[in-house]
PDB file of C-alpha atoms (C1' of nucleotides) in Angstrom:
ATOM      1  CA  MET A   1     -44.060 115.237 101.078  1.00  0.00           C
ATOM      2  CA  ARG A   2     -45.190 118.284 102.329  1.00  0.00           C
ATOM      3  CA  VAL A   3     -48.263 119.678 101.821  1.00  0.00           C
ATOM      4  CA  VAL A   4     -49.852 122.745 103.066  1.00  0.00           C
ATOM      5  CA  THR A   5     -53.270 124.375 102.778  1.00  0.00           C
ATOM      6  CA  TRP A   6     -54.547 128.477 103.793  1.00  0.00           C
ATOM      7  CA  ASN A   7     -56.411 130.683 103.783  1.00  0.00           C
ATOM      8  CA  VAL A   8     -54.493 133.308 103.277  1.00  0.00           C
ATOM      9  CA  ASN A   9     -58.226 135.996 102.853  1.00  0.00           C
ATOM     10  CA  SER A  10     -56.110 137.762 100.215  1.00  0.00           C
ATOM     11  CA  LEU A  11     -53.305 136.776  98.269  1.00  0.00           C
ATOM     12  CA  ARG A  12     -51.698 139.724  97.849  1.00  0.00           C
ATOM     13  CA  ALA A  13     -52.195 141.148 101.232  1.00  0.00           C
ATOM     14  CA  ARG A  14     -50.871 138.232 102.197  1.00  0.00           C
ATOM     15  CA  LEU A  15     -46.950 137.941 100.430  1.00  0.00           C
ATOM     16  CA  PRO A  16     -46.073 139.015 103.194  1.00  0.00           C
ATOM     17  CA  ARG A  17     -46.304 135.985 106.044  1.00  0.00           C
ATOM     18  CA  LEU A  18     -46.957 133.285 102.955  1.00  0.00           C
ATOM     19  CA  GLU A  19     -42.495 134.462 102.115  1.00  0.00           C
ATOM     20  CA  GLU A  20     -42.149 133.368 105.130  1.00  0.00           C
ATOM     21  CA  LEU A  21     -44.084 130.176 105.163  1.00  0.00           C
ATOM     22  CA  LEU A  22     -42.486 129.017 102.039  1.00  0.00           C
ATOM     23  CA  THR A  23     -38.632 130.276 103.300  1.00  0.00           C
ATOM     24  CA  GLN A  24     -39.393 127.924 106.453  1.00  0.00           C
ATOM     25  CA  HIS A  25     -40.998 125.126 105.861  1.00  0.00           C
ATOM     26  CA  GLN A  26     -40.941 125.277 102.422  1.00  0.00           C
ATOM     27  CA  PRO A  27     -44.070 122.704 101.494  1.00  0.00           C
ATOM     28  CA  ASP A  28     -43.781 120.928  98.570  1.00  0.00           C
ATOM     29  CA  VAL A  29     -47.858 122.053  98.055  1.00  0.00           C
ATOM     30  CA  VAL A  30     -49.287 124.727  99.436  1.00  0.00           C
ATOM     31  CA  LEU A  31     -53.446 124.959  98.234  1.00  0.00           C
ATOM     32  CA  LEU A  32     -54.690 127.986  98.682  1.00  0.00           C
ATOM     33  CA  GLN A  33     -57.841 130.034  99.376  1.00  0.00           C
ATOM     34  CA  GLU A  34     -59.851 133.681  99.644  1.00  0.00           C
ATOM     35  CA  THR A  35     -56.770 134.960  97.355  1.00  0.00           C
ATOM     36  CA  LYS A  36     -59.120 137.636  96.777  1.00  0.00           C
ATOM     37  CA  VAL A  37     -57.675 138.163  93.026  1.00  0.00           C
ATOM     38  CA  SER A  38     -58.114 138.287  89.777  1.00  0.00           C
ATOM     39  CA  ALA A  39     -56.732 136.189  87.328  1.00  0.00           C
ATOM     40  CA  GLU A  40     -54.841 139.128  85.079  1.00  0.00           C
ATOM     41  CA  GLN A  41     -53.416 140.459  88.888  1.00  0.00           C
ATOM     42  CA  PHE A  42     -52.072 136.872  90.131  1.00  0.00           C
ATOM     43  CA  PRO A  43     -48.269 136.554  91.059  1.00  0.00           C
ATOM     44  CA  HIS A  44     -47.001 134.436  89.750  1.00  0.00           C
ATOM     45  CA  GLU A  45     -43.946 136.563  88.976  1.00  0.00           C
ATOM     46  CA  GLU A  46     -43.548 136.890  93.175  1.00  0.00           C
ATOM     47  CA  LEU A  47     -43.680 132.899  92.931  1.00  0.00           C
ATOM     48  CA  GLY A  48     -41.988 132.100  91.022  1.00  0.00           C
ATOM     49  CA  ALA A  49     -39.192 134.705  92.475  1.00  0.00           C
ATOM     50  CA  LEU A  50     -39.351 132.347  95.811  1.00  0.00           C
ATOM     51  CA  GLY A  51     -39.223 129.644  93.985  1.00  0.00           C
ATOM     52  CA  TYR A  52     -42.850 128.118  93.097  1.00  0.00           C
ATOM     53  CA  HIS A  53     -45.455 128.252  90.091  1.00  0.00           C
ATOM     54  CA  ALA A  54     -49.182 127.922  90.438  1.00  0.00           C
ATOM     55  CA  ALA A  55     -52.754 126.580  88.649  1.00  0.00           C
ATOM     56  CA  GLU A  56     -55.443 129.315  89.917  1.00  0.00           C
ATOM     57  CA  SER A  57     -58.985 129.339  89.581  1.00  0.00           C
ATOM     58  CA  SER A  58     -59.719 133.227  89.660  1.00  0.00           C
ATOM     59  CA  SER A  59     -62.773 135.408  90.386  1.00  0.00           C
ATOM     60  CA  GLY A  60     -61.671 138.717  91.906  1.00  0.00           C
ATOM     61  CA  GLN A  61     -63.014 140.325  95.099  1.00  0.00           C
ATOM     62  CA  TRP A  62     -64.972 137.650  97.055  1.00  0.00           C
ATOM     63  CA  THR A  63     -63.380 133.788  96.403  1.00  0.00           C
ATOM     64  CA  GLY A  64     -60.313 132.830  93.911  1.00  0.00           C
ATOM     65  CA  VAL A  65     -57.988 129.440  95.585  1.00  0.00           C
ATOM     66  CA  ALA A  66     -54.542 127.738  94.200  1.00  0.00           C
ATOM     67  CA  ILE A  67     -52.241 124.988  93.873  1.00  0.00           C
ATOM     68  CA  LEU A  68     -49.032 125.892  94.379  1.00  0.00           C
ATOM     69  CA  ALA A  69     -45.815 123.351  93.755  1.00  0.00           C
ATOM     70  CA  ARG A  70     -42.260 123.891  93.867  1.00  0.00           C
ATOM     71  CA  THR A  71     -40.596 125.211  90.397  1.00  0.00           C
ATOM     72  CA  ASP A  72     -39.655 121.495  89.630  1.00  0.00           C
ATOM     73  CA  LEU A  73     -42.662 119.021  90.384  1.00  0.00           C
ATOM     74  CA  PRO A  74     -44.823 119.589  87.095  1.00  0.00           C
ATOM     75  CA  ILE A  75     -48.312 120.253  87.444  1.00  0.00           C
ATOM     76  CA  THR A  76     -50.274 118.650  85.202  1.00  0.00           C
ATOM     77  CA  ASP A  77     -54.317 118.256  84.733  1.00  0.00           C
ATOM     78  CA  ALA A  78     -55.424 121.168  85.768  1.00  0.00           C
ATOM     79  CA  THR A  79     -58.918 121.850  85.696  1.00  0.00           C
ATOM     80  CA  THR A  80     -61.924 124.548  87.423  1.00  0.00           C
ATOM     81  CA  GLN A  81     -64.337 122.456  86.532  1.00  0.00           C
ATOM     82  CA  LEU A  82     -66.711 120.656  90.154  1.00  0.00           C
ATOM     83  CA  PHE A  83     -70.069 119.437  88.436  1.00  0.00           C
ATOM     84  CA  GLY A  84     -72.744 119.655  89.527  1.00  0.00           C
ATOM     85  CA  ASN A  85     -71.975 123.116  91.471  1.00  0.00           C
ATOM     86  CA  PRO A  86     -74.527 125.587  91.334  1.00  0.00           C
ATOM     87  CA  VAL A  87     -72.031 128.745  91.651  1.00  0.00           C
ATOM     88  CA  PRO A  88     -68.936 127.610  89.131  1.00  0.00           C
ATOM     89  CA  SER A  89     -68.081 131.594  88.916  1.00  0.00           C
ATOM     90  CA  GLU A  90     -67.391 131.615  92.147  1.00  0.00           C
ATOM     91  CA  ALA A  91     -63.802 130.404  91.812  1.00  0.00           C
ATOM     92  CA  ARG A  92     -64.159 127.349  94.944  1.00  0.00           C
ATOM     93  CA  TRP A  93     -62.348 124.562  93.103  1.00  0.00           C
ATOM     94  CA  VAL A  94     -59.091 123.430  91.654  1.00  0.00           C
ATOM     95  CA  GLU A  95     -57.863 120.374  90.619  1.00  0.00           C
ATOM     96  CA  ALA A  96     -54.111 119.251  89.460  1.00  0.00           C
ATOM     97  CA  THR A  97     -51.543 116.382  90.102  1.00  0.00           C
ATOM     98  CA  VAL A  98     -48.864 116.652  91.372  1.00  0.00           C
ATOM     99  CA  ASP A  99     -45.844 113.941  91.709  1.00  0.00           C
ATOM    100  CA  GLY A 100     -48.749 111.736  90.885  1.00  0.00           C
ATOM    101  CA  ILE A 101     -51.225 112.806  94.311  1.00  0.00           C
ATOM    102  CA  ARG A 102     -54.577 114.360  92.953  1.00  0.00           C
ATOM    103  CA  PHE A 103     -55.008 117.553  94.430  1.00  0.00           C
ATOM    104  CA  ALA A 104     -57.728 119.868  94.921  1.00  0.00           C
ATOM    105  CA  SER A 105     -58.104 123.275  96.469  1.00  0.00           C
ATOM    106  CA  VAL A 106     -61.381 124.074  98.198  1.00  0.00           C
ATOM    107  CA  TYR A 107     -63.453 127.155  99.240  1.00  0.00           C
ATOM    108  CA  VAL A 108     -66.599 125.664 100.343  1.00  0.00           C
ATOM    109  CA  VAL A 109     -69.207 128.270 100.284  1.00  0.00           C
ATOM    110  CA  ASN A 110     -70.440 129.648 103.910  1.00  0.00           C
ATOM    111  CA  GLY A 111     -73.871 129.803 103.551  1.00  0.00           C
ATOM    112  CA  ARG A 112     -74.422 132.991 105.642  1.00  0.00           C
ATOM    113  CA  SER A 113     -77.423 131.999 107.758  1.00  0.00           C
ATOM    114  CA  LEU A 114     -79.098 128.391 108.393  1.00  0.00           C
ATOM    115  CA  ASP A 115     -82.772 130.235 106.259  1.00  0.00           C
ATOM    116  CA  HIS A 116     -80.949 131.812 103.668  1.00  0.00           C
ATOM    117  CA  GLU A 117     -80.663 130.980 100.245  1.00  0.00           C
ATOM    118  CA  MET A 118     -77.077 130.110 100.078  1.00  0.00           C
ATOM    119  CA  TYR A 119     -77.569 127.564 102.964  1.00  0.00           C
ATOM    120  CA  PHE A 120     -78.909 125.401 100.160  1.00  0.00           C
ATOM    121  CA  VAL A 121     -76.471 126.956  97.434  1.00  0.00           C
ATOM    122  CA  LYS A 122     -73.767 125.479 100.325  1.00  0.00           C
ATOM    123  CA  LEU A 123     -75.117 121.590 100.610  1.00  0.00           C
ATOM    124  CA  GLU A 124     -75.257 121.971  96.437  1.00  0.00           C
ATOM    125  CA  PHE A 125     -71.943 121.837  97.045  1.00  0.00           C
ATOM    126  CA  LEU A 126     -70.665 119.537  99.362  1.00  0.00           C
ATOM    127  CA  GLU A 127     -72.866 117.501  96.589  1.00  0.00           C
ATOM    128  CA  ALA A 128     -70.713 118.252  94.191  1.00  0.00           C
ATOM    129  CA  MET A 129     -67.715 118.054  95.654  1.00  0.00           C
ATOM    130  CA  ALA A 130     -68.683 113.912  97.194  1.00  0.00           C
ATOM    131  CA  ALA A 131     -69.743 112.830  93.665  1.00  0.00           C
ATOM    132  CA  ARG A 132     -66.513 114.020  92.745  1.00  0.00           C
ATOM    133  CA  ALA A 133     -65.089 112.059  95.314  1.00  0.00           C
ATOM    134  CA  GLY A 134     -66.683 109.187  93.978  1.00  0.00           C
ATOM    135  CA  ASP A 135     -65.624 109.755  91.075  1.00  0.00           C
ATOM    136  CA  LEU A 136     -61.654 109.813  91.928  1.00  0.00           C
ATOM    137  CA  LYS A 137     -61.696 106.883  93.941  1.00  0.00           C
ATOM    138  CA  GLY A 138     -60.265 103.648  93.077  1.00  0.00           C
ATOM    139  CA  SER A 139     -57.977 106.390  90.552  1.00  0.00           C
ATOM    140  CA  GLY A 140     -55.198 106.432  92.465  1.00  0.00           C
ATOM    141  CA  PRO A 141     -54.202 108.926  95.661  1.00  0.00           C
ATOM    142  CA  MET A 142     -55.588 111.972  96.210  1.00  0.00           C
ATOM    143  CA  ILE A 143     -55.520 115.188  98.454  1.00  0.00           C
ATOM    144  CA  ILE A 144     -59.048 117.366  99.359  1.00  0.00           C
ATOM    145  CA  SER A 145     -57.980 120.084 101.617  1.00  0.00           C
ATOM    146  CA  GLY A 146     -59.137 123.416 101.601  1.00  0.00           C
ATOM    147  CA  ASP A 147     -61.275 125.513 104.128  1.00  0.00           C
ATOM    148  CA  MET A 148     -64.516 124.082 104.751  1.00  0.00           C
ATOM    149  CA  ASN A 149     -66.510 125.904 106.605  1.00  0.00           C
ATOM    150  CA  VAL A 150     -68.340 123.832 108.368  1.00  0.00           C
ATOM    151  CA  CYS A 151     -66.969 122.032 111.654  1.00  0.00           C
ATOM    152  CA  PRO A 152     -67.079 118.335 111.658  1.00  0.00           C
ATOM    153  CA  ARG A 153     -67.218 117.877 115.270  1.00  0.00           C
ATOM    154  CA  ASP A 154     -68.824 118.838 118.821  1.00  0.00           C
ATOM    155  CA  ILE A 155     -65.367 118.544 119.837  1.00  0.00           C
ATOM    156  CA  ASP A 156     -63.393 121.673 116.599  1.00  0.00           C
ATOM    157  CA  VAL A 157     -65.997 124.172 118.310  1.00  0.00           C
ATOM    158  CA  TRP A 158     -64.868 126.260 121.301  1.00  0.00           C
ATOM    159  CA  ASN A 159     -68.488 126.213 121.806  1.00  0.00           C
ATOM    160  CA  PRO A 160     -70.584 124.448 120.253  1.00  0.00           C
ATOM    161  CA  GLU A 161     -74.099 125.941 122.292  1.00  0.00           C
ATOM    162  CA  ALA A 162     -73.195 129.474 121.373  1.00  0.00           C
ATOM    163  CA  MET A 163     -73.286 127.595 117.386  1.00  0.00           C
ATOM    164  CA  VAL A 164     -76.521 126.547 117.657  1.00  0.00           C
ATOM    165  CA  GLY A 165     -78.761 128.145 115.136  1.00  0.00           C
ATOM    166  CA  HIS A 166     -76.091 129.513 113.206  1.00  0.00           C
ATOM    167  CA  THR A 167     -74.066 127.612 109.978  1.00  0.00           C
ATOM    168  CA  HIS A 168     -70.775 125.560 110.242  1.00  0.00           C
ATOM    169  CA  THR A 169     -72.055 123.160 112.706  1.00  0.00           C
ATOM    170  CA  SER A 170     -75.998 122.152 111.323  1.00  0.00           C
ATOM    171  CA  ALA A 171     -76.855 118.953 110.817  1.00  0.00           C
ATOM    172  CA  PRO A 172     -77.678 118.976 106.965  1.00  0.00           C
ATOM    173  CA  GLU A 173     -73.460 120.700 106.498  1.00  0.00           C
ATOM    174  CA  ARG A 174     -71.953 117.969 108.901  1.00  0.00           C
ATOM    175  CA  LYS A 175     -73.540 115.277 107.356  1.00  0.00           C
ATOM    176  CA  GLY A 176     -72.453 117.056 103.542  1.00  0.00           C
ATOM    177  CA  LEU A 177     -68.928 117.037 104.581  1.00  0.00           C
ATOM    178  CA  GLN A 178     -69.348 113.128 106.143  1.00  0.00           C
ATOM    179  CA  ALA A 179     -70.572 111.789 102.661  1.00  0.00           C
ATOM    180  CA  ILE A 180     -67.223 113.304 101.426  1.00  0.00           C
ATOM    181  CA  LEU A 181     -65.747 110.922 103.212  1.00  0.00           C
ATOM    182  CA  ASP A 182     -67.231 108.117 102.051  1.00  0.00           C
ATOM    183  CA  GLN A 183     -68.003 108.536  99.003  1.00  0.00           C
ATOM    184  CA  GLY A 184     -64.336 109.313  97.919  1.00  0.00           C
ATOM    185  CA  ASP A 185     -62.835 106.585 100.539  1.00  0.00           C
ATOM    186  CA  LEU A 186     -60.730 109.225 102.499  1.00  0.00           C
ATOM    187  CA  VAL A 187     -59.992 110.245 106.453  1.00  0.00           C
ATOM    188  CA  ASP A 188     -59.477 113.568 108.552  1.00  0.00           C
ATOM    189  CA  ALA A 189     -56.034 113.699 108.419  1.00  0.00           C
ATOM    190  CA  HIS A 190     -56.052 115.286 111.287  1.00  0.00           C
ATOM    191  CA  VAL A 191     -58.481 112.759 113.399  1.00  0.00           C
ATOM    192  CA  GLN A 192     -56.470 110.250 111.877  1.00  0.00           C
ATOM    193  CA  ARG A 193     -53.088 111.589 113.187  1.00  0.00           C
ATOM    194  CA  TYR A 194     -54.875 113.237 116.542  1.00  0.00           C
ATOM    195  CA  GLY A 195     -58.085 110.335 117.294  1.00  0.00           C
ATOM    196  CA  GLU A 196     -61.128 111.289 117.950  1.00  0.00           C
ATOM    197  CA  ASP A 197     -60.565 113.532 121.751  1.00  0.00           C
ATOM    198  CA  ALA A 198     -58.395 116.221 120.925  1.00  0.00           C
ATOM    199  CA  GLN A 199     -59.170 119.473 120.200  1.00  0.00           C
ATOM    200  CA  GLN A 200     -57.288 121.952 117.306  1.00  0.00           C
ATOM    201  CA  PHE A 201     -58.684 124.952 115.772  1.00  0.00           C
ATOM    202  CA  THR A 202     -56.838 126.491 112.469  1.00  0.00           C
ATOM    203  CA  TRP A 203     -59.398 129.300 112.973  1.00  0.00           C
ATOM    204  CA  TRP A 204     -59.908 132.864 115.021  1.00  0.00           C
ATOM    205  CA  ASP A 205     -61.790 135.485 114.437  1.00  0.00           C
ATOM    206  CA  TYR A 206     -60.187 138.896 114.198  1.00  0.00           C
ATOM    207  CA  ARG A 207     -62.505 140.813 116.671  1.00  0.00           C
ATOM    208  CA  ALA A 208     -62.007 141.054 120.781  1.00  0.00           C
ATOM    209  CA  GLY A 209     -59.229 138.191 120.674  1.00  0.00           C
ATOM    210  CA  MET A 210     -60.733 135.129 119.922  1.00  0.00           C
ATOM    211  CA  PHE A 211     -56.981 134.358 118.905  1.00  0.00           C
ATOM    212  CA  HIS A 212     -55.879 134.810 122.457  1.00  0.00           C
ATOM    213  CA  LYS A 213     -58.119 132.953 124.148  1.00  0.00           C
ATOM    214  CA  ASN A 214     -58.351 129.736 120.955  1.00  0.00           C
ATOM    215  CA  GLN A 215     -61.694 130.552 120.756  1.00  0.00           C
ATOM    216  CA  GLY A 216     -61.957 129.051 117.707  1.00  0.00           C
ATOM    217  CA  LEU A 217     -63.261 126.880 115.038  1.00  0.00           C
ATOM    218  CA  ARG A 218     -61.782 123.202 113.555  1.00  0.00           C
ATOM    219  CA  ILE A 219     -62.742 124.318 109.766  1.00  0.00           C
ATOM    220  CA  ASP A 220     -59.211 123.969 107.335  1.00  0.00           C
ATOM    221  CA  LEU A 221     -59.126 120.159 106.895  1.00  0.00           C
ATOM    222  CA  HIS A 222     -56.850 117.604 104.382  1.00  0.00           C
ATOM    223  CA  MET A 223     -59.052 115.133 103.199  1.00  0.00           C
ATOM    224  CA  VAL A 224     -57.128 111.931 102.514  1.00  0.00           C
ATOM    225  CA  SER A 225     -58.076 108.469 100.380  1.00  0.00           C
ATOM    226  CA  ARG A 226     -56.734 106.665 102.898  1.00  0.00           C
ATOM    227  CA  GLU A 227     -53.919 104.883 100.691  1.00  0.00           C
ATOM    228  CA  LEU A 228     -51.980 107.396 101.763  1.00  0.00           C
ATOM    229  CA  ALA A 229     -53.492 107.526 105.749  1.00  0.00           C
ATOM    230  CA  GLY A 230     -50.384 104.891 106.411  1.00  0.00           C
ATOM    231  CA  GLN A 231     -47.913 107.256 105.799  1.00  0.00           C
ATOM    232  CA  ILE A 232     -48.622 110.369 107.579  1.00  0.00           C
ATOM    233  CA  ALA A 233     -45.884 111.302 109.387  1.00  0.00           C
ATOM    234  CA  ASP A 234     -47.601 114.261 111.250  1.00  0.00           C
ATOM    235  CA  VAL A 235     -50.324 117.334 111.494  1.00  0.00           C
ATOM    236  CA  ARG A 236     -49.908 120.552 112.398  1.00  0.00           C
ATOM    237  CA  ILE A 237     -51.331 123.928 112.197  1.00  0.00           C
ATOM    238  CA  LEU A 238     -48.404 126.418 112.086  1.00  0.00           C
ATOM    239  CA  ARG A 239     -49.733 128.805 114.939  1.00  0.00           C
ATOM    240  CA  ASP A 240     -47.172 130.942 114.699  1.00  0.00           C
ATOM    241  CA  LEU A 241     -48.154 132.630 110.616  1.00  0.00           C
ATOM    242  CA  ARG A 242     -51.524 133.293 112.670  1.00  0.00           C
ATOM    243  CA  LYS A 243     -49.854 136.103 115.324  1.00  0.00           C
ATOM    244  CA  GLY A 244     -47.211 138.741 113.949  1.00  0.00           C
ATOM    245  CA  SER A 245     -47.930 141.922 110.944  1.00  0.00           C
ATOM    246  CA  LYS A 246     -50.995 141.129 109.530  1.00  0.00           C
ATOM    247  CA  PRO A 247     -51.916 137.193 109.542  1.00  0.00           C
ATOM    248  CA  SER A 248     -54.803 135.962 107.718  1.00  0.00           C
ATOM    249  CA  ASP A 249     -57.681 134.781 110.283  1.00  0.00           C
ATOM    250  CA  HIS A 250     -56.435 130.922 109.748  1.00  0.00           C
ATOM    251  CA  ALA A 251     -53.627 129.561 110.742  1.00  0.00           C
ATOM    252  CA  PRO A 252     -52.198 127.442 107.627  1.00  0.00           C
ATOM    253  CA  LEU A 253     -52.291 123.280 108.088  1.00  0.00           C
ATOM    254  CA  GLU A 254     -49.263 121.440 107.347  1.00  0.00           C
ATOM    255  CA  LEU A 255     -49.522 117.240 106.338  1.00  0.00           C
ATOM    256  CA  GLU A 256     -45.901 115.435 105.890  1.00  0.00           C
ATOM    257  CA  LEU A 257     -46.519 113.088 104.769  1.00  0.00           C
ATOM    258  CA  THR A 258     -43.490 109.796 104.957  1.00  0.00           C
ATOM    259  CA  ARG A 259     -43.588 109.266 100.528  1.00  0.00           C
TER     260      ARG A 259
ATOM    261  C1'  DA B   1     -74.379 141.702 123.432  1.00  0.00           C
ATOM    262  C1'  DT B   2     -76.833 145.618 118.552  1.00  0.00           C
ATOM    263  C1'  DG B   3     -70.061 144.729 118.752  1.00  0.00           C
ATOM    264  C1'  DA B   4     -65.499 143.723 118.460  1.00  0.00           C
ATOM    265  C1'  DC B   5     -62.200 143.380 112.941  1.00  0.00           C
ATOM    266  C1'  DT B   6     -59.902 142.744 108.305  1.00  0.00           C
ATOM    267  C1'  DT B   7     -60.509 142.080 102.751  1.00  0.00           C
ATOM    268  C1'  DT B   8     -62.076 144.553  98.439  1.00  0.00           C
ATOM    269  C1'  DC B   9     -63.030 148.313  95.263  1.00  0.00           C
ATOM    270  C1'  DA B  10     -62.515 153.262  95.768  1.00  0.00           C
ATOM    271  C1'  DC B  11     -61.709 157.140  98.141  1.00  0.00           C
ATOM    272  C1'  DG B  12     -67.052 156.269 102.145  1.00  0.00           C
ATOM    273  C1'  DG B  13     -69.123 152.772 103.329  1.00  0.00           C
ATOM    274  C1'  DA B  14     -71.221 148.659 101.477  1.00  0.00           C
ATOM    275  C1'  DA B  15     -70.538 143.278 101.760  1.00  0.00           C
ATOM    276  C1'  DA B  16     -68.842 139.573 102.768  1.00  0.00           C
ATOM    277  C1'  DG B  17     -67.012 136.744 106.005  1.00  0.00           C
ATOM    278  C1'  DA B  18     -67.503 132.009 110.192  1.00  0.00           C
TER     279       DA B  18
END
DNA sequence: ATGACTTTCACGGAAAGA
C-alpha cells in the first residue's frame, strides 16, 4: 500500500501536478493539506476522472484538508470533528477509515510568532491532536499525516540558528508534537526509515532560490501506529514534484507499506 | 537584509504562509 501526504498550497492551482502524482505514483491513499477551496468548488469530478474519490474539510480561501482514495477503496466513517480543537471552523482536520486503517489529514496552525495569540492556539491544537491519538490507540492501525508546522529535531532544519526566536522549532511546539507520538504510540515514519542522522526536507521557501540551494525544513510527517511500523517498506520525498511548472512549496511525502 | 515568491479574492493590494 502506498500513502502520500502533500501540502498542495491550493488544490485547484495544483491539479496538473496532482494528476502527475496520481498517474506516475498511483498511490492508494493521498492526504492533502491547504486545499484552499470551498466545499462547493471541491473538484470531486476532476478527481473522479483520475480514479479517486475524497472526504474533505473545506473552508475556502486559506486552509482545507482532504483524504483521497482509489475509487475502488471505500472511505468510511469520515469526520471533520476534533475534540478540543480551538479553531474548529478552519478546516484543519479530516479523519476517515480506508482499508482498515484510520487516517487523519492535518494542517497544523502556523503560529505566526512566539508572542502571537495564534502561537498559543497552535499549542492547543497540538494538545487536541495528542488527545485524539490517545483515544484511537489500541483500536486498530492509525496513520496521522500532514503539515505539522513543527520541525521535530534540529537536523530537520537547514539552519537551526536562524530559527531561534521563531516558530517551528521552539521547545513547547516540539513537546506538543512529541506528545502526539507518545499518546498515540506512533512513530515518525521518516525517523523509522532513515534513523536519527539523516537530513531531508519536505518544504522550501519559494523565495531566494531556497529549493535550488536545498535550504529547507522537514515539517510534513507520516505518524504511523507502532503495529504498522514493521510494515514500512520505504519513505520517499518526491522532490521532482517540487521542481518544474507551478510547484507547491512542499514536496509530497510517500509512505510504502508491505500490507 | 527591511526582501525575495505564490496563493486567495477581486481587479489593487492586503493577508497569509514558514
